[in-house]
Protein backbone atom coordinates (compact mmCIF):
# COMPACT_ATOMS: atom_id res chain seq x y z
CA UNK A 1 0.00 0.00 0.00
CA UNK A 2 1.25 3.48 -0.86
CA UNK A 3 2.70 5.38 2.12
CA UNK A 4 -0.04 7.10 4.13
CA UNK A 5 -2.86 5.97 1.82
CA UNK A 6 -5.76 4.35 3.61
CA UNK A 7 -4.38 5.17 7.03
CA UNK A 8 -7.35 5.47 9.35
CA UNK A 9 -5.86 6.07 12.75
CA UNK A 10 -2.37 6.68 14.16
CA UNK A 11 -1.17 6.75 17.74
CA UNK A 12 2.15 8.22 18.82
CA UNK A 13 3.77 8.50 22.22
CA UNK A 14 6.54 10.68 23.63
CA UNK A 15 8.38 10.54 26.97
CA UNK A 16 8.51 13.10 29.76
CA UNK A 17 11.78 14.59 30.97
CA UNK A 18 13.97 15.17 33.99
CA UNK A 19 16.35 18.14 33.71
CA UNK A 20 19.68 16.96 35.15
CA UNK A 21 21.94 20.00 34.71
CA UNK A 22 21.74 23.53 33.40
CA UNK A 23 18.25 24.39 34.67
CA UNK A 24 17.76 28.14 34.00
CA UNK A 25 21.27 28.41 32.50
CA UNK A 26 20.02 26.83 29.22
CA UNK A 27 17.47 29.62 28.83
CA UNK A 28 20.40 32.07 28.67
CA UNK A 29 22.44 30.18 26.09
CA UNK A 30 24.50 27.88 28.32
CA UNK A 31 24.67 24.06 28.05
CA UNK A 32 22.24 21.74 29.79
CA UNK A 33 21.54 18.01 30.13
CA UNK A 34 18.15 16.29 30.18
CA UNK A 35 17.08 12.65 30.34
CA UNK A 36 13.86 11.19 28.92
CA UNK A 37 11.69 9.52 31.57
CA UNK A 38 9.22 6.71 31.25
CA UNK A 39 6.10 8.76 31.80
CA UNK A 40 4.79 8.74 28.28
CA UNK A 41 1.95 10.75 26.77
CA UNK A 42 -0.08 9.38 23.88
CA UNK A 43 -1.96 11.11 21.10
CA UNK A 44 -4.31 9.23 18.74
CA UNK A 45 -5.17 10.94 15.47
CA UNK A 46 -7.80 10.39 12.78
CA UNK A 47 -9.42 12.44 10.03
CA UNK A 48 -12.85 14.04 10.42
CA UNK A 49 -15.18 15.77 7.92
CA UNK A 50 -14.75 19.36 9.10
CA UNK A 51 -12.11 22.05 8.65
CA UNK A 52 -11.45 21.87 12.35
CA UNK A 53 -9.34 20.34 15.06
CA UNK A 54 -11.19 18.35 17.70
CA UNK A 55 -9.31 17.35 20.83
CA UNK A 56 -10.61 14.92 23.41
CA UNK A 57 -8.60 15.36 26.62
CA UNK A 58 -10.81 13.13 28.79
CA UNK A 59 -14.07 11.18 28.61
CA UNK A 60 -16.15 14.30 29.25
CA UNK A 61 -14.03 16.97 27.52
CA UNK A 62 -14.05 17.58 23.80
CA UNK A 63 -12.70 20.86 22.42
CA UNK A 64 -13.17 22.07 18.87
CA UNK A 65 -11.07 24.71 17.09
CA UNK A 66 -11.74 25.78 13.47
CA UNK A 67 -8.50 25.64 11.45
CA UNK A 68 -8.82 29.41 10.92
CA UNK A 69 -8.54 29.93 14.71
CA UNK A 70 -5.55 27.64 15.32
CA UNK A 71 -3.13 30.51 15.92
CA UNK A 72 -5.37 32.19 18.52
CA UNK A 73 -5.17 31.75 22.29
CA UNK A 74 -6.80 28.44 23.25
CA UNK A 75 -8.24 26.83 26.34
CA UNK A 76 -5.26 25.81 28.56
CA UNK A 77 -6.24 22.12 28.22
CA UNK A 78 -5.44 22.16 24.51
CA UNK A 79 -3.04 25.10 24.15
CA UNK A 80 0.00 22.95 23.31
CA UNK A 81 -1.90 20.59 21.03
CA UNK A 82 -3.40 23.49 19.05
CA UNK A 83 -0.04 25.27 18.83
CA UNK A 84 1.57 22.07 17.51
CA UNK A 85 -1.17 21.60 14.89
CA UNK A 86 -0.79 25.25 13.95
CA UNK A 87 2.88 24.55 13.19
CA UNK A 88 1.98 21.55 11.06
CA UNK A 89 -0.66 23.57 9.20
CA UNK A 90 1.90 26.32 8.55
CA UNK A 91 4.34 23.81 7.17
CA UNK A 92 1.73 22.09 4.94
CA UNK A 93 -1.89 23.29 4.97
CA UNK A 94 -4.04 20.48 6.31
CA UNK A 95 -6.48 19.08 3.77
CA UNK A 96 -8.66 17.21 6.27
CA UNK A 97 -10.17 17.90 9.64
CA UNK A 98 -8.47 16.18 12.52
CA UNK A 99 -9.57 14.54 15.73
CA UNK A 100 -7.00 13.90 18.44
CA UNK A 101 -7.39 11.99 21.68
CA UNK A 102 -4.71 12.72 24.28
CA UNK A 103 -3.85 10.52 27.24
CA UNK A 104 -1.10 10.02 29.76
CA UNK A 105 -0.31 10.13 33.46
CA UNK A 106 -2.97 12.11 35.33
CA UNK A 107 -0.38 13.81 37.56
CA UNK A 108 2.51 15.32 35.62
CA UNK A 109 4.94 15.74 38.61
CA UNK A 110 6.58 18.47 36.51
CA UNK A 111 8.14 15.84 34.33
CA UNK A 112 7.47 17.40 30.94
CA UNK A 113 3.82 16.83 30.05
CA UNK A 114 3.57 19.86 27.72
CA UNK A 115 6.60 18.93 25.66
CA UNK A 116 5.60 15.25 25.46
CA UNK A 117 2.04 16.12 24.36
CA UNK A 118 3.27 18.65 21.76
CA UNK A 119 5.74 16.17 20.30
CA UNK A 120 3.31 13.21 20.28
CA UNK A 121 0.69 15.48 18.63
CA UNK A 122 3.09 16.43 15.83
CA UNK A 123 4.17 12.82 15.32
CA UNK A 124 0.61 11.44 15.11
CA UNK A 125 -0.86 14.31 13.09
CA UNK A 126 1.99 14.48 10.57
CA UNK A 127 1.76 10.73 10.03
CA UNK A 128 -2.01 10.71 9.44
CA UNK A 129 -1.61 13.66 7.05
CA UNK A 130 1.26 11.92 5.29
CA UNK A 131 3.70 14.76 5.98
CA UNK A 132 7.20 13.37 6.41
CA UNK A 133 9.01 15.08 9.26
CA UNK A 134 12.58 14.29 10.26
CA UNK A 135 13.26 14.22 14.00
CA UNK A 136 15.13 17.52 13.68
CA UNK A 137 12.12 19.13 11.96
CA UNK A 138 9.81 17.75 14.61
CA UNK A 139 12.10 19.16 17.28
CA UNK A 140 12.14 22.60 15.72
CA UNK A 141 8.34 22.68 15.19
CA UNK A 142 7.54 21.48 18.72
CA UNK A 143 9.96 24.04 20.15
CA UNK A 144 8.25 26.82 18.24
CA UNK A 145 4.82 25.56 19.38
CA UNK A 146 5.92 25.70 23.02
CA UNK A 147 7.40 29.17 22.57
CA UNK A 148 4.09 30.26 21.02
CA UNK A 149 2.24 29.17 24.18
CA UNK A 150 4.76 30.02 26.92
CA UNK A 151 6.67 32.87 25.30
CA UNK A 152 9.95 31.41 26.59
CA UNK A 153 11.80 28.14 27.14
CA UNK A 154 15.05 26.52 26.10
CA UNK A 155 13.65 23.46 24.33
CA UNK A 156 15.53 21.10 26.67
CA UNK A 157 12.23 19.35 27.50
CA UNK A 158 11.42 19.01 23.79
CA UNK A 159 14.84 17.44 23.19
CA UNK A 160 14.01 14.63 25.62
CA UNK A 161 10.55 14.09 24.10
CA UNK A 162 11.86 13.89 20.52
CA UNK A 163 15.24 12.17 20.75
CA UNK A 164 14.86 10.29 24.03
CA UNK A 165 17.86 8.92 25.89
CA UNK A 166 19.97 11.54 27.61
CA UNK A 167 20.69 14.71 25.64
CA UNK A 168 23.37 17.36 25.91
CA UNK A 169 22.19 20.72 24.60
CA UNK A 170 25.14 22.98 23.91
CA UNK A 171 22.97 26.01 23.22
CA UNK A 172 19.22 26.58 23.07
CA UNK A 173 18.05 26.43 19.48
CA UNK A 174 20.72 23.98 18.38
CA UNK A 175 20.20 20.26 17.81
CA UNK A 176 21.09 18.33 20.99
CA UNK A 177 23.69 15.57 21.11
CA UNK A 178 22.89 12.09 22.42
CA UNK A 179 25.02 11.08 25.42
CA UNK A 180 26.28 7.52 25.49
CA UNK A 181 25.13 6.51 28.94
CA UNK A 182 23.93 3.02 29.75
CA UNK A 183 22.39 3.67 33.11
CA UNK A 184 21.61 6.57 35.39
CA UNK A 185 21.73 5.55 39.06
CA UNK A 186 19.34 8.21 40.29
CA UNK A 187 16.28 8.48 42.49
CA UNK A 188 13.51 10.99 41.84
CA UNK A 189 11.57 12.55 44.74
CA UNK A 190 8.42 14.60 44.09
CA UNK A 191 8.07 17.56 46.44
CA UNK A 192 4.26 17.44 46.44
CA UNK A 193 3.69 20.77 44.73
CA UNK A 194 3.70 21.89 41.13
CA UNK A 195 5.94 24.65 39.85
CA UNK A 196 5.11 27.37 37.35
CA UNK A 197 8.13 27.53 35.04
CA UNK A 198 7.38 30.83 33.31
CA UNK A 199 7.34 33.07 36.40
CA UNK A 200 10.55 31.62 37.78
CA UNK A 201 12.36 31.92 34.47
CA UNK A 202 11.24 35.56 34.34
CA UNK A 203 12.41 36.10 37.91
CA UNK A 204 15.91 34.81 37.10
CA UNK A 205 15.95 36.95 33.94
CA UNK A 206 15.05 39.98 36.08
CA UNK A 207 17.88 39.23 38.52
CA UNK A 208 20.25 38.89 35.56
CA UNK A 209 19.29 42.30 34.22
CA UNK A 210 19.77 43.92 37.66
CA UNK A 211 23.07 42.15 38.45
CA UNK A 212 24.42 41.03 35.07
CA UNK A 213 28.00 40.42 36.25
CA UNK A 214 27.02 38.23 39.22
CA UNK A 215 24.24 36.29 37.54
CA UNK A 216 26.23 35.72 34.35
CA UNK A 217 29.02 34.23 36.48
CA UNK A 218 26.56 31.86 38.17
CA UNK A 219 24.95 30.82 34.88
CA UNK A 220 28.37 30.36 33.28
CA UNK A 221 29.44 28.10 36.17
CA UNK A 222 26.27 26.06 35.67
CA UNK A 223 27.13 25.72 31.98
CA UNK A 224 30.60 24.43 32.87
CA UNK A 225 29.02 21.95 35.29
CA UNK A 226 26.92 20.59 32.41
CA UNK A 227 30.07 20.09 30.31
CA UNK A 228 31.93 18.33 33.13
CA UNK A 229 28.92 16.29 34.15
CA UNK A 230 28.62 15.01 30.63
CA UNK A 231 32.00 13.27 30.79
CA UNK A 232 31.35 12.04 34.34
CA UNK A 233 28.13 10.38 33.14
CA UNK A 234 29.73 8.90 30.03
CA UNK A 235 32.65 7.56 32.07
CA UNK A 236 30.57 6.44 35.07
CA UNK A 237 32.39 8.75 37.53
CA UNK A 238 29.40 9.00 39.84
CA UNK A 239 31.14 10.49 42.89
CA UNK A 240 32.55 13.34 40.81
CA UNK A 241 29.12 13.74 39.28
CA UNK A 242 27.59 13.90 42.76
CA UNK A 243 29.96 16.71 43.77
CA UNK A 244 29.08 18.69 40.63
CA UNK A 245 25.39 18.09 41.37
CA UNK A 246 25.78 19.60 44.84
CA UNK A 247 27.58 22.64 43.40
CA UNK A 248 24.79 23.09 40.87
CA UNK A 249 22.18 22.98 43.65
CA UNK A 250 24.09 25.72 45.50
CA UNK A 251 24.17 27.86 42.37
CA UNK A 252 20.41 27.45 41.87
CA UNK A 253 19.92 28.57 45.48
CA UNK A 254 22.17 31.55 44.70
CA UNK A 255 19.69 32.56 42.00
CA UNK A 256 16.89 32.45 44.54
CA UNK A 257 15.07 29.47 43.06
CA UNK A 258 14.12 26.40 45.07
CA UNK A 259 11.73 25.82 47.96
CA UNK A 260 12.12 24.71 51.56
CA UNK A 261 10.60 21.36 50.64
CA UNK A 262 13.01 20.81 47.76
CA UNK A 263 15.92 21.74 50.03
CA UNK A 264 14.68 19.22 52.62
CA UNK A 265 14.66 16.50 49.99
CA UNK A 266 18.18 17.43 48.90
CA UNK A 267 19.51 17.41 52.50
CA UNK A 268 17.70 14.17 53.31
CA UNK A 269 19.28 12.45 50.31
CA UNK A 270 22.73 13.73 51.24
CA UNK A 271 22.28 12.61 54.87
CA UNK A 272 21.52 9.15 53.54
CA UNK A 273 24.92 9.26 51.76
CA UNK A 274 23.66 9.94 48.24
CA UNK A 275 26.57 11.01 46.00
CA UNK A 276 24.82 14.33 45.39
CA UNK A 277 21.36 15.83 45.02
CA UNK A 278 19.66 18.82 43.45
CA UNK A 279 16.30 20.14 42.39
CA UNK A 280 15.22 19.62 38.79
CA UNK A 281 13.59 22.26 36.59
CA UNK A 282 12.48 25.75 37.42
CA UNK A 283 12.66 25.20 41.19
CA UNK A 284 9.24 26.24 42.47
CA UNK A 285 8.26 22.69 43.39
CA UNK A 286 8.11 19.53 41.26
CA UNK A 287 11.05 17.15 41.75
CA UNK A 288 14.51 16.79 43.21
CA UNK A 289 16.81 13.88 42.38
CA UNK A 290 19.75 12.17 44.02
CA UNK A 291 22.56 9.98 42.68
CA UNK A 292 22.90 6.71 44.58
CA UNK A 293 23.97 3.18 43.74
CA UNK A 294 22.08 0.04 44.75
CA UNK A 295 23.90 -0.37 48.08
CA UNK A 296 22.50 2.92 49.45
CA UNK A 297 19.35 3.19 47.38
CA UNK A 298 17.00 1.94 50.12
CA UNK A 299 18.45 4.43 52.63
CA UNK A 300 18.10 7.34 50.21
CA UNK A 301 14.50 6.36 49.37
CA UNK A 302 13.69 6.13 53.10
CA UNK A 303 15.35 9.53 53.73
CA UNK A 304 13.42 11.20 50.91
CA UNK A 305 10.14 9.72 52.14
CA UNK A 306 10.82 10.72 55.74
CA UNK A 307 11.37 14.28 54.47
CA UNK A 308 7.91 14.24 52.88
CA UNK A 309 8.96 13.35 49.34
CA UNK A 310 7.08 10.94 47.13
CA UNK A 311 9.60 8.66 45.51
CA UNK A 312 8.63 7.98 41.94
CA UNK A 313 9.95 4.74 40.49
CA UNK A 314 10.51 5.99 36.98
CA UNK A 315 12.97 4.68 34.39
CA UNK A 316 15.29 7.28 32.80
CA UNK A 317 17.20 7.35 29.52
CA UNK A 318 14.20 5.86 27.68
CA UNK A 319 13.37 6.08 23.93
CA UNK A 320 11.99 9.25 22.37
CA UNK A 321 8.88 9.82 20.27
CA UNK A 322 7.47 6.89 18.32
CA UNK A 323 4.42 5.86 16.36
CA UNK A 324 2.98 3.07 18.48
CA UNK A 325 -0.03 1.98 16.45
CA UNK A 326 -1.49 2.39 12.98
CA UNK A 327 -4.87 1.23 11.75
CA UNK A 328 -5.39 0.83 8.01
CA UNK A 329 -8.68 0.83 6.10
O1 LIG B 1 9.77 23.02 32.95
P1 LIG B 1 10.64 22.95 34.17
O2 LIG B 1 10.11 23.67 35.33
O3 LIG B 1 11.08 21.55 34.46
O4 LIG B 1 11.98 23.78 33.81
C1 LIG B 1 12.78 23.45 32.75
C2 LIG B 1 14.14 24.06 32.88
C3 LIG B 1 14.25 25.56 32.78
O5 LIG B 1 15.60 25.78 32.43
C4 LIG B 1 13.95 26.22 34.10
C5 LIG B 1 13.35 26.17 31.70
C6 LIG B 1 13.77 25.86 30.29
O6 LIG B 1 12.98 26.17 29.39
O7 LIG B 1 14.86 25.33 30.06
mmCIF file of N, CA and C and ligand atoms in Angstrom, residues 17 19 23-24 26-27 110 153-154 156 197 201 281-282 286, ligand 1:
data_model
loop_
_atom_site.group_PDB
_atom_site.id
_atom_site.type_symbol
_atom_site.label_atom_id
_atom_site.label_comp_id
_atom_site.label_asym_id
_atom_site.label_seq_id
_atom_site.Cartn_x
_atom_site.Cartn_y
_atom_site.Cartn_z
ATOM 1 N N UNK A 17 10.361 14.246 30.808
ATOM 2 C CA UNK A 17 11.782 14.593 30.970
ATOM 3 C C UNK A 17 12.137 14.887 32.422
ATOM 4 N N UNK A 19 15.176 17.292 33.978
ATOM 5 C CA UNK A 19 16.348 18.136 33.706
ATOM 6 C C UNK A 19 17.419 17.755 34.731
ATOM 7 N N UNK A 23 19.538 23.739 34.453
ATOM 8 C CA UNK A 23 18.245 24.394 34.667
ATOM 9 C C UNK A 23 18.480 25.912 34.768
ATOM 10 N N UNK A 24 17.660 26.676 34.105
ATOM 11 C CA UNK A 24 17.756 28.139 33.996
ATOM 12 C C UNK A 24 18.932 28.576 33.118
ATOM 13 N N UNK A 26 20.293 27.101 30.653
ATOM 14 C CA UNK A 26 20.024 26.834 29.221
ATOM 15 C C UNK A 26 19.184 27.934 28.585
ATOM 16 N N UNK A 27 18.319 28.552 29.370
ATOM 17 C CA UNK A 27 17.470 29.622 28.826
ATOM 18 C C UNK A 27 18.343 30.793 28.361
ATOM 19 N N UNK A 110 5.604 17.545 37.099
ATOM 20 C CA UNK A 110 6.576 18.474 36.513
ATOM 21 C C UNK A 110 7.557 17.785 35.589
ATOM 22 N N UNK A 153 11.446 29.550 26.930
ATOM 23 C CA UNK A 153 11.796 28.135 27.137
ATOM 24 C C UNK A 153 12.979 27.771 26.266
ATOM 25 N N UNK A 154 13.813 26.872 26.793
ATOM 26 C CA UNK A 154 15.051 26.523 26.097
ATOM 27 C C UNK A 154 14.869 25.411 25.071
ATOM 28 N N UNK A 156 14.885 22.286 26.077
ATOM 29 C CA UNK A 156 15.526 21.102 26.665
ATOM 30 C C UNK A 156 14.501 19.973 26.862
ATOM 31 N N UNK A 197 6.809 27.251 35.629
ATOM 32 C CA UNK A 197 8.127 27.529 35.040
ATOM 33 C C UNK A 197 8.279 28.999 34.624
ATOM 34 N N UNK A 201 11.392 31.568 35.518
ATOM 35 C CA UNK A 201 12.359 31.923 34.474
ATOM 36 C C UNK A 201 12.420 33.446 34.344
ATOM 37 N N UNK A 281 14.563 21.379 37.252
ATOM 38 C CA UNK A 281 13.595 22.258 36.591
ATOM 39 C C UNK A 281 13.650 23.667 37.147
ATOM 40 N N UNK A 282 12.509 24.334 37.074
ATOM 41 C CA UNK A 282 12.479 25.755 37.416
ATOM 42 C C UNK A 282 12.721 26.020 38.901
ATOM 43 N N UNK A 286 7.787 20.681 42.119
ATOM 44 C CA UNK A 286 8.110 19.531 41.264
ATOM 45 C C UNK A 286 9.122 18.598 41.946
HETATM 46 O O1 LIG B 1 9.771 23.022 32.952
HETATM 47 P P1 LIG B 1 10.642 22.946 34.169
HETATM 48 O O2 LIG B 1 10.110 23.672 35.332
HETATM 49 O O3 LIG B 1 11.081 21.554 34.460
HETATM 50 O O4 LIG B 1 11.981 23.782 33.808
HETATM 51 C C1 LIG B 1 12.785 23.451 32.748
HETATM 52 C C2 LIG B 1 14.143 24.056 32.881
HETATM 53 C C3 LIG B 1 14.249 25.563 32.782
HETATM 54 O O5 LIG B 1 15.601 25.781 32.433
HETATM 55 C C4 LIG B 1 13.954 26.224 34.103
HETATM 56 C C5 LIG B 1 13.352 26.171 31.705
HETATM 57 C C6 LIG B 1 13.767 25.859 30.292
HETATM 58 O O6 LIG B 1 12.979 26.169 29.395
HETATM 59 O O7 LIG B 1 14.862 25.327 30.056
#
